[in-house]
Coordinates of C-alpha atoms in Angstrom, one line a residue:
M1 CA 0.0 0.0 0.0
G2 CA 1.6 3.2 -1.2
F3 CA 0.4 6.8 -0.9
A4 CA -1.0 6.6 -4.5
S5 CA -3.5 3.9 -3.8
Y6 CA -7.3 3.7 -3.2
K7 CA -6.8 2.0 0.2
F8 CA -4.5 4.7 1.5
L9 CA -6.5 7.7 0.2
M10 CA -10.0 6.4 1.0
L11 CA -9.4 4.4 4.2
F12 CA -6.0 4.5 5.8
L13 CA -5.2 8.2 5.9
P14 CA -8.7 9.5 6.9
L15 CA -9.1 6.9 9.6
T16 CA -5.6 7.5 11.0
L17 CA -6.2 11.3 11.1
I18 CA -9.6 10.8 12.8
L19 CA -8.3 8.4 15.5
Y20 CA -5.1 10.5 16.1
F21 CA -6.9 13.7 16.7
S22 CA -9.8 12.1 18.6
F23 CA -7.4 10.8 21.2
R24 CA -5.5 14.1 21.3
R25 CA -8.8 15.9 21.9
L26 CA -9.6 13.5 24.7
G27 CA -6.3 14.2 26.4
K28 CA -5.2 10.6 25.7
N29 CA -1.8 11.6 24.3
T30 CA -0.2 8.2 24.9
M31 CA -3.0 6.6 22.9
A32 CA -2.6 9.2 20.2
K33 CA 1.1 8.4 19.8
G34 CA 0.1 4.7 19.9
V35 CA -2.2 5.3 16.9
L36 CA 0.8 6.8 14.9
A37 CA 3.0 3.8 15.9
G38 CA 0.3 1.2 15.2
A39 CA -0.8 2.8 11.9
S40 CA 2.8 3.0 10.8
L41 CA 3.4 -0.7 11.5
L42 CA 0.2 -1.6 9.7
F43 CA 1.3 0.5 6.7
Y44 CA 4.7 -1.3 6.7
Y45 CA 3.0 -4.7 7.1
T46 CA 1.6 -4.3 3.6
Y47 CA 5.1 -4.7 2.3
G48 CA 5.4 -8.1 4.0
Y49 CA 5.3 -9.6 7.5
V50 CA 8.9 -10.8 7.4
P51 CA 10.2 -7.2 6.8
L52 CA 7.9 -6.0 9.6
L53 CA 9.4 -8.5 12.0
I54 CA 12.9 -7.5 11.0
L55 CA 12.1 -3.8 11.5
I56 CA 10.6 -4.4 14.9
A57 CA 13.4 -6.7 16.1
D58 CA 16.0 -4.2 14.8
S59 CA 14.3 -1.3 16.6
I60 CA 14.0 -3.1 19.9
I61 CA 17.8 -4.0 19.8
N62 CA 18.7 -0.4 19.0
W63 CA 16.4 1.0 21.6
S64 CA 17.9 -1.3 24.3
L65 CA 21.4 -0.5 23.3
S66 CA 20.7 3.2 23.3
R67 CA 19.4 3.1 26.9
V68 CA 22.6 1.4 27.9
L69 CA 24.7 4.0 26.1
S70 CA 22.7 6.8 27.8
G71 CA 23.4 5.3 31.2
C72 CA 27.2 5.0 30.7
G73 CA 29.2 7.0 33.2
K74 CA 31.5 9.9 32.4
D75 CA 34.6 8.4 33.9
E76 CA 37.2 6.6 31.9
A77 CA 35.6 3.2 32.3
G78 CA 32.2 4.6 31.2
K79 CA 33.8 6.2 28.2
R80 CA 35.5 3.0 27.1
K81 CA 32.3 1.1 27.6
K82 CA 30.4 3.7 25.6
T83 CA 32.9 3.5 22.7
L84 CA 32.7 -0.3 22.6
L85 CA 28.9 -0.4 22.7
L86 CA 28.6 2.4 20.1
G87 CA 31.0 0.6 17.8
A88 CA 29.2 -2.7 18.3
G89 CA 25.8 -1.0 17.6
I90 CA 27.1 0.6 14.4
V91 CA 28.7 -2.7 13.2
L92 CA 25.5 -4.6 13.9
N93 CA 23.3 -2.1 11.9
V94 CA 25.8 -2.1 9.0
A95 CA 26.0 -5.9 9.1
L96 CA 22.3 -6.3 8.9
L97 CA 22.2 -3.8 6.0
F98 CA 25.1 -5.6 4.3
Y99 CA 23.5 -9.0 4.6
F100 CA 20.0 -8.1 3.3
K101 CA 21.0 -5.6 0.6
Y102 CA 24.7 -6.3 -0.4
F103 CA 25.6 -9.9 0.4
N104 CA 24.9 -11.2 -3.2
F105 CA 26.7 -8.3 -4.7
F106 CA 29.9 -8.9 -2.7
A107 CA 29.6 -12.7 -3.1
E108 CA 29.2 -12.4 -6.8
N109 CA 32.3 -10.2 -7.2
I110 CA 34.4 -12.4 -5.0
V111 CA 33.4 -15.5 -6.9
C112 CA 34.1 -13.7 -10.2
L113 CA 37.6 -12.8 -9.0
T114 CA 38.4 -16.4 -8.0
G115 CA 37.0 -17.8 -11.2
G116 CA 34.2 -19.8 -9.5
E117 CA 30.5 -20.1 -10.4
F118 CA 28.1 -17.8 -8.5
T119 CA 24.6 -18.7 -7.5
A120 CA 22.7 -15.9 -5.8
R121 CA 21.0 -16.5 -2.5
N122 CA 17.3 -15.8 -2.2
I123 CA 17.6 -13.0 0.4
I124 CA 14.6 -10.8 1.1
Q125 CA 15.4 -7.1 1.1
P126 CA 13.2 -5.4 3.7
A127 CA 11.6 -2.2 2.4
A128 CA 13.3 1.0 3.5
I129 CA 16.2 -0.8 5.3
S130 CA 18.7 1.8 4.0
Y131 CA 16.6 4.6 5.5
Y132 CA 15.8 3.2 8.9
T133 CA 19.4 1.8 9.3
F134 CA 20.8 5.3 8.9
Q135 CA 18.2 6.7 11.3
Q136 CA 19.0 4.0 13.9
I137 CA 22.7 4.7 13.6
A138 CA 22.1 8.5 14.1
W139 CA 20.0 7.6 17.2
L140 CA 22.8 5.5 18.7
V141 CA 25.4 8.2 18.1
D142 CA 23.2 10.9 19.7
S143 CA 22.4 8.5 22.6
S144 CA 26.2 8.1 23.2
R145 CA 26.4 11.9 23.5
G146 CA 23.6 11.9 26.1
E147 CA 21.1 13.7 23.8
T148 CA 18.2 11.3 23.8
K149 CA 17.3 11.2 27.4
G150 CA 13.7 11.9 28.3
Y151 CA 12.1 9.9 25.6
D152 CA 10.3 6.6 26.1
L153 CA 9.9 3.6 23.9
L154 CA 6.7 4.8 22.4
D155 CA 8.3 8.1 21.4
Y156 CA 11.1 6.2 19.8
A157 CA 8.7 3.9 18.0
V158 CA 6.9 6.8 16.4
F159 CA 10.3 8.4 15.5
I160 CA 11.4 5.2 13.7
F161 CA 8.1 4.0 12.3
F162 CA 6.3 7.2 11.3
F163 CA 4.8 6.1 8.1
P164 CA 5.0 9.3 6.0
K165 CA 8.8 9.2 6.0
L166 CA 9.4 5.5 6.7
I167 CA 9.6 4.2 3.1
M168 CA 11.6 6.9 1.3
G169 CA 12.7 9.4 4.0
P170 CA 13.6 12.0 4.9
I171 CA 16.1 10.7 7.4
I172 CA 15.1 12.8 10.4
L173 CA 16.9 13.6 13.6
H174 CA 15.4 13.1 17.0
E175 CA 15.8 16.8 18.1
E176 CA 13.8 18.1 15.2
F177 CA 10.9 15.6 15.4
M178 CA 10.4 14.1 18.8
P179 CA 9.7 17.3 20.8
Q180 CA 6.8 17.9 18.5
L181 CA 5.1 14.7 19.7
N182 CA 4.7 16.1 23.2
D183 CA 4.0 19.7 22.2
S184 CA 0.5 20.5 23.5
R185 CA 0.1 23.3 20.9
R186 CA 0.1 20.6 18.2
F187 CA -2.6 18.4 19.8
L188 CA -5.8 19.7 18.2
P189 CA -6.7 19.8 14.5
D190 CA -5.5 23.0 12.8
F191 CA -7.6 23.8 9.7
E192 CA -4.9 25.9 8.2
N193 CA -2.5 23.0 8.5
L194 CA -5.1 20.5 7.2
G195 CA -5.5 22.8 4.2
K196 CA -1.8 23.4 3.7
G197 CA -1.1 19.7 4.1
M198 CA -3.8 18.7 1.6
I199 CA -2.3 21.2 -1.0
R200 CA 1.2 19.8 -0.5
F201 CA -0.1 16.2 -0.7
T202 CA -2.1 16.9 -3.9
V203 CA 0.8 18.6 -5.6
G204 CA 3.0 15.6 -4.9
L205 CA 0.3 13.2 -6.0
S206 CA -0.2 15.0 -9.3
K207 CA 3.6 15.0 -9.9
V208 CA 3.7 11.2 -9.5
L209 CA 0.4 10.3 -11.3
I210 CA 0.1 13.0 -14.0
I211 CA 3.5 14.4 -14.9
E212 CA 6.0 11.5 -14.2
P213 CA 4.2 8.9 -16.4
M214 CA 4.6 11.1 -19.5
F215 CA 8.4 10.4 -19.3
T216 CA 8.3 6.8 -18.1
F217 CA 7.9 5.1 -21.5
G218 CA 10.4 7.4 -23.1
V219 CA 13.0 6.2 -20.5
E220 CA 12.1 2.6 -21.1
Y221 CA 12.5 3.1 -24.8
G222 CA 15.9 4.7 -24.5
F223 CA 17.4 2.2 -22.1
T224 CA 16.1 -0.7 -24.2
V225 CA 17.1 0.4 -27.6
L226 CA 20.6 1.6 -26.6
S227 CA 22.9 1.2 -29.6
D228 CA 20.1 2.0 -32.1
L229 CA 19.5 5.4 -30.5
S230 CA 20.1 8.6 -32.5
I231 CA 22.0 11.4 -30.8
V232 CA 18.8 13.4 -30.4
E233 CA 16.9 10.4 -28.9
A234 CA 19.8 9.7 -26.5
W235 CA 19.8 13.2 -25.1
F236 CA 16.0 13.4 -24.9
C237 CA 15.7 10.0 -23.2
S238 CA 18.4 11.0 -20.7
F239 CA 16.4 14.2 -20.0
A240 CA 13.3 12.1 -19.7
F241 CA 14.9 10.0 -16.9
A242 CA 16.2 13.2 -15.1
L243 CA 12.6 14.5 -15.1
Q244 CA 11.1 11.2 -14.2
L245 CA 13.3 10.8 -11.2
Y246 CA 12.8 14.5 -10.3
F247 CA 9.0 14.2 -10.2
D248 CA 9.1 10.8 -8.6
F249 CA 11.2 11.9 -5.6
S250 CA 9.9 15.4 -5.3
G251 CA 6.4 14.1 -5.5
Y252 CA 7.0 11.6 -2.6
C253 CA 8.6 14.4 -0.5
D254 CA 5.7 16.7 -1.1
M255 CA 3.2 13.9 -0.1
A256 CA 5.2 13.0 3.0
A257 CA 5.5 16.6 4.1
G258 CA 1.8 17.1 3.4
I259 CA 0.6 14.2 5.5
A260 CA 2.8 15.3 8.4
T261 CA 1.5 18.9 8.1
M262 CA -2.1 17.6 8.4
M263 CA -1.0 16.1 11.7
N264 CA 0.6 19.4 12.9
L265 CA 4.0 17.7 12.5
D266 CA 6.9 19.1 10.5
L267 CA 9.3 17.0 8.5
P268 CA 12.6 18.6 7.4
M269 CA 12.9 19.7 3.8
N270 CA 14.4 17.0 1.7
F271 CA 14.1 18.4 -1.8
N272 CA 14.7 22.0 -2.8
S273 CA 14.5 22.5 -6.6
P274 CA 17.9 20.7 -7.2
Y275 CA 18.0 21.4 -11.0
K276 CA 18.3 25.1 -10.0
A277 CA 21.8 24.2 -8.7
I278 CA 24.7 26.2 -10.0
S279 CA 27.3 23.6 -9.0
I280 CA 27.5 20.0 -7.9
G281 CA 28.0 21.2 -4.3
D282 CA 24.9 23.2 -4.6
F283 CA 23.0 20.3 -6.1
W284 CA 23.7 18.2 -3.0
K285 CA 22.4 21.0 -0.8
R286 CA 19.1 20.6 -2.7
W287 CA 18.8 16.9 -3.6
H288 CA 18.0 14.3 -0.9
M289 CA 19.0 16.9 1.7
S290 CA 18.6 14.7 4.7
L291 CA 20.9 12.0 3.3
T292 CA 23.5 14.7 2.6
R293 CA 23.1 16.0 6.2
F294 CA 23.5 12.5 7.6
L295 CA 26.7 11.8 5.6
R296 CA 28.2 15.1 6.6
K297 CA 27.3 14.9 10.3
Y298 CA 27.9 11.2 11.0
I299 CA 30.6 10.3 8.6
Y300 CA 32.4 13.3 7.0
F301 CA 32.9 15.2 10.3
P302 CA 33.9 12.2 12.4
L303 CA 36.5 11.4 9.7
G304 CA 38.0 14.8 10.2
G305 CA 36.1 16.8 7.6
N306 CA 38.3 19.5 6.2
R307 CA 40.4 19.8 9.4
K308 CA 43.3 17.5 8.6
G309 CA 44.8 18.9 5.4
A310 CA 43.8 19.1 1.8
F311 CA 44.5 15.4 0.9
R312 CA 42.4 14.0 3.8
T313 CA 39.6 16.5 2.9
Y314 CA 39.5 15.2 -0.7
M315 CA 39.6 11.6 0.4
N316 CA 36.8 12.2 2.9
I317 CA 34.7 13.9 0.2
F318 CA 35.3 11.1 -2.2
L319 CA 34.4 8.5 0.4
I320 CA 31.1 10.0 1.4
F321 CA 30.0 10.1 -2.2
L322 CA 31.1 6.5 -2.8
I323 CA 28.9 5.6 0.3
S324 CA 26.1 7.7 -1.1
G325 CA 26.2 5.8 -4.4
F326 CA 26.5 2.4 -2.8
W327 CA 23.7 3.3 -0.3
H328 CA 21.4 3.6 -3.3
G329 CA 21.9 0.1 -4.6
A330 CA 24.2 -3.0 -4.8
S331 CA 25.6 -2.3 -8.2
W332 CA 28.7 -0.9 -9.8
T333 CA 26.6 1.6 -11.7
F334 CA 25.6 3.3 -8.4
I335 CA 29.2 3.2 -7.2
V336 CA 30.4 4.9 -10.4
W337 CA 27.5 7.4 -10.2
G338 CA 28.7 8.3 -6.7
A339 CA 32.3 8.5 -7.8
I340 CA 31.5 10.9 -10.6
H341 CA 29.8 13.3 -8.1
G342 CA 32.7 12.9 -5.7
V343 CA 35.3 13.7 -8.4
I344 CA 33.4 16.8 -9.5
M345 CA 33.0 17.9 -5.9
I346 CA 36.8 17.6 -5.3
I347 CA 37.4 19.6 -8.5
E348 CA 35.1 22.3 -7.3
R349 CA 36.8 22.3 -3.9
M350 CA 40.3 22.4 -5.5
T351 CA 39.4 25.3 -7.8
G352 CA 37.7 27.3 -5.0
L353 CA 34.4 27.3 -6.9
T354 CA 32.2 26.8 -3.9
A355 CA 34.0 29.6 -2.0
R356 CA 33.6 32.0 -4.9
D357 CA 29.9 31.1 -5.2
K358 CA 29.4 32.2 -1.6
A359 CA 31.4 35.3 -2.0
A360 CA 29.7 36.3 -5.3
A361 CA 26.2 35.6 -3.8
G362 CA 27.0 37.8 -0.7
A363 CA 28.4 40.6 -2.8
F364 CA 25.4 40.6 -5.1
A365 CA 23.0 40.6 -2.2
A366 CA 24.8 43.5 -0.5
E367 CA 24.7 45.5 -3.7
N368 CA 21.0 44.8 -4.0
D369 CA 20.4 46.0 -0.4
D370 CA 22.4 49.2 -1.0
G371 CA 20.6 49.9 -4.3
N372 CA 23.9 50.2 -6.1
N373 CA 23.5 47.2 -8.4
T374 CA 22.8 48.4 -12.0
G375 CA 20.4 46.8 -14.4
E376 CA 23.4 45.6 -16.5
K377 CA 25.0 43.9 -13.5
K378 CA 21.8 42.2 -12.6
L379 CA 21.3 41.0 -16.1
L380 CA 24.9 39.7 -16.3
H381 CA 24.5 38.0 -13.0
H382 CA 21.3 36.2 -14.0
A383 CA 22.8 35.2 -17.3
V384 CA 25.8 33.6 -15.5
I385 CA 23.4 31.8 -13.1
I386 CA 21.4 30.4 -16.0
I387 CA 24.5 29.2 -17.8
R388 CA 25.8 27.6 -14.7
R389 CA 22.5 25.9 -14.0
I390 CA 22.6 24.4 -17.5
I391 CA 26.2 23.2 -17.2
T392 CA 25.5 21.7 -13.8
F393 CA 22.3 20.0 -15.1
I394 CA 24.2 18.5 -18.0
I395 CA 26.8 17.0 -15.7
V396 CA 24.0 15.7 -13.4
D397 CA 22.1 14.3 -16.4
I398 CA 25.1 12.4 -17.7
A399 CA 25.7 10.9 -14.3
W400 CA 22.1 9.9 -14.1
V401 CA 22.7 7.5 -17.0
F402 CA 24.8 5.3 -14.7
F403 CA 22.1 5.6 -12.0
R404 CA 19.5 4.2 -14.4
A405 CA 21.5 1.8 -16.6
D406 CA 21.3 -2.0 -15.8
S407 CA 25.1 -2.4 -16.2
L408 CA 28.2 -0.3 -16.7
G409 CA 28.3 -1.6 -20.3
D410 CA 24.8 -0.3 -21.0
A411 CA 25.7 3.1 -19.4
V412 CA 28.8 3.5 -21.6
E413 CA 26.8 2.5 -24.7
F414 CA 24.1 5.0 -23.9
I415 CA 26.6 7.8 -23.3
K416 CA 28.4 7.0 -26.5
Q417 CA 25.1 7.5 -28.4
M418 CA 24.8 10.9 -26.7
F419 CA 28.1 12.1 -28.2
I420 CA 28.7 10.1 -31.4
P421 CA 26.4 11.4 -34.2
D422 CA 26.2 8.3 -36.3
N423 CA 22.4 8.7 -36.4
I424 CA 20.7 12.1 -35.8
M425 CA 17.0 12.0 -36.7
P426 CA 14.6 10.5 -34.1
D427 CA 12.5 7.5 -35.0
A428 CA 8.7 7.7 -35.0
V429 CA 8.7 5.1 -32.2
F430 CA 10.6 7.6 -30.1
Y431 CA 7.9 10.3 -30.4
N432 CA 5.2 7.8 -29.7
S433 CA 6.9 6.7 -26.4
F434 CA 5.9 9.9 -24.6
G435 CA 2.2 9.1 -24.4
L436 CA 1.0 12.2 -26.3
N437 CA -1.0 10.0 -28.8
D438 CA -4.0 10.3 -26.4
F439 CA -4.3 13.9 -27.4
A440 CA -5.8 14.2 -30.9
F441 CA -4.3 17.7 -31.6
A442 CA -0.8 16.4 -30.9
T443 CA -0.9 13.1 -32.8
R444 CA 0.0 14.4 -36.2
H445 CA 2.7 16.8 -34.9
L446 CA 4.6 14.8 -32.3
N447 CA 7.9 16.1 -33.6
I448 CA 6.7 19.5 -32.4
F449 CA 4.7 18.7 -29.3
V450 CA 7.3 16.4 -27.7
P451 CA 10.0 19.1 -27.6
M452 CA 7.4 21.5 -26.4
L453 CA 6.5 19.2 -23.6
F454 CA 10.2 19.1 -22.5
A455 CA 10.6 22.8 -22.9
G456 CA 7.5 23.5 -20.7
V457 CA 8.5 21.1 -18.0
F458 CA 12.1 22.4 -17.9
A459 CA 10.8 25.9 -17.6
I460 CA 8.9 24.9 -14.5
V461 CA 11.8 22.9 -13.0
F462 CA 14.5 25.6 -13.7
F463 CA 12.5 28.7 -12.8
G464 CA 9.3 27.7 -11.0
K465 CA 8.8 28.0 -7.3
N466 CA 8.6 24.7 -5.3
I467 CA 6.0 23.9 -2.7
Y468 CA 8.1 25.4 0.1
E469 CA 8.6 28.7 -1.7
M470 CA 4.9 29.2 -2.4
K471 CA 2.8 31.0 0.1
Y472 CA -0.3 29.3 1.3
K473 CA -3.5 31.3 0.6
P474 CA -6.8 29.8 1.8
T475 CA -8.9 31.1 -1.1
L476 CA -11.7 29.6 -3.1
F477 CA -9.5 29.6 -6.1
T478 CA -6.8 27.6 -4.3
A479 CA -9.4 25.1 -3.1
L480 CA -10.8 24.7 -6.6
I481 CA -7.3 24.1 -8.1
T482 CA -6.5 21.6 -5.4
A483 CA -9.8 19.8 -5.9
V484 CA -9.3 19.6 -9.7
L485 CA -5.7 18.3 -9.3
F486 CA -6.8 15.7 -6.7
L487 CA -9.6 14.4 -8.9
A488 CA -7.4 14.3 -12.0
S489 CA -4.8 12.4 -10.0
F490 CA -7.4 10.1 -8.4
V491 CA -8.6 9.1 -11.9
C492 CA -5.0 8.0 -12.7
L493 CA -4.6 5.8 -9.6
G494 CA -3.4 2.3 -10.5
T495 CA -1.8 3.3 -13.8
V496 CA 1.8 3.8 -12.7
A497 CA 4.5 1.7 -11.2
D498 CA 5.9 2.1 -7.7
F499 CA 8.2 5.0 -6.8
I500 CA 11.6 4.7 -8.4
Y501 CA 13.2 5.7 -5.1
F502 CA 11.3 3.0 -3.2
K503 CA 13.8 0.3 -4.1
F504 CA 16.7 2.3 -2.5

């Protein structure tokens, strides 16, 4: 049961909201939190009872270990005990993730190196194990620092299981979420939050059910045909995947944030118009922001960050991007994708590009505040921003090919078609793959309407405001637009596949 399903929209979400606020209104706050925990476990159960048992057992172990960590003394013996327990907890979590998600990958590569014959084990991969493993590790680290005292097992269960973010994030921290559960100002229904949450949820639902499917078949066509692609087809199909992934992930983030807002709960921003980025460093401040934060706070900084010389800094940067790539999937394609981003980040660091970005932005803002920035300077500044957005997007787009391809060979073949103009003109099948045949006015002129579709969507992605930048206005017009979008999305239920990011 996903967000884009009849059961969720017609039964699960309304019933959860009613029960949750009913207990809050009655002053039964423990029961209200129990509703969230129970509903979340029921939601996860739809992905299988074995994954559910694994999640529950993993959470009980981590909770128990965190209580021992919190109780360790501050003397030398206590510090040693804390270090050993924390190390053991991290190893345990990583070992579970390794077994369920990566065992076959490592076994296959080891067997290939030794010349043997590999037979994959039939290992179940629990849904969202990458997400809740990182969140459990963050909890253990924070517990070792004495930051998680005062929360009981039920608080912890809601923190780990909370269904809007359980499957695809964001990876939240205890200090930004758990205090909300006991904040009496959030206990009663807030009609403004209900409205705002419904708008966010509907925008996300329409991205996933209306916009994303227009690019899905184009992506399938491109990564199936491969060596027969023309150069135009290769670029458009790579753009199609970039947009498919964009609307897939941003749509989920909008829906998760919208559901939480309906409950008067705030989730951290996880997606902030990443294709507006003017560098790879800027891209990772906008794309999967909670993963970037986790890698920086719990891996990059403990490794020394940028405090131990240039070489160590570059190695630390490269390592966290390798981890980011491997975190997404057990495949060399993901590792190469992460390595590409790591290399570009190192180049930006070596050339001082990130520092110059900050300085230029500060100078431009200061000039605007003083009123000394001429129209010519503003125009030049915006032109440079647009050029850098395009360059950054092209780099990201090429790297996405490795993210999507089934193998390194397929990725290399696809990229070769993007740069070798053996064949230029698109095939009629290419135009038909974008689903515009349903529109009679476009059927005879697909060679015009397909580029127009991409141009219109790119204009929104590059220059439009995201859901966080838009101001909520409870007007009749807003209500009508939301209702139309919701009904249009509702009609499309059951016509699309699962979220792309779900498998990570």
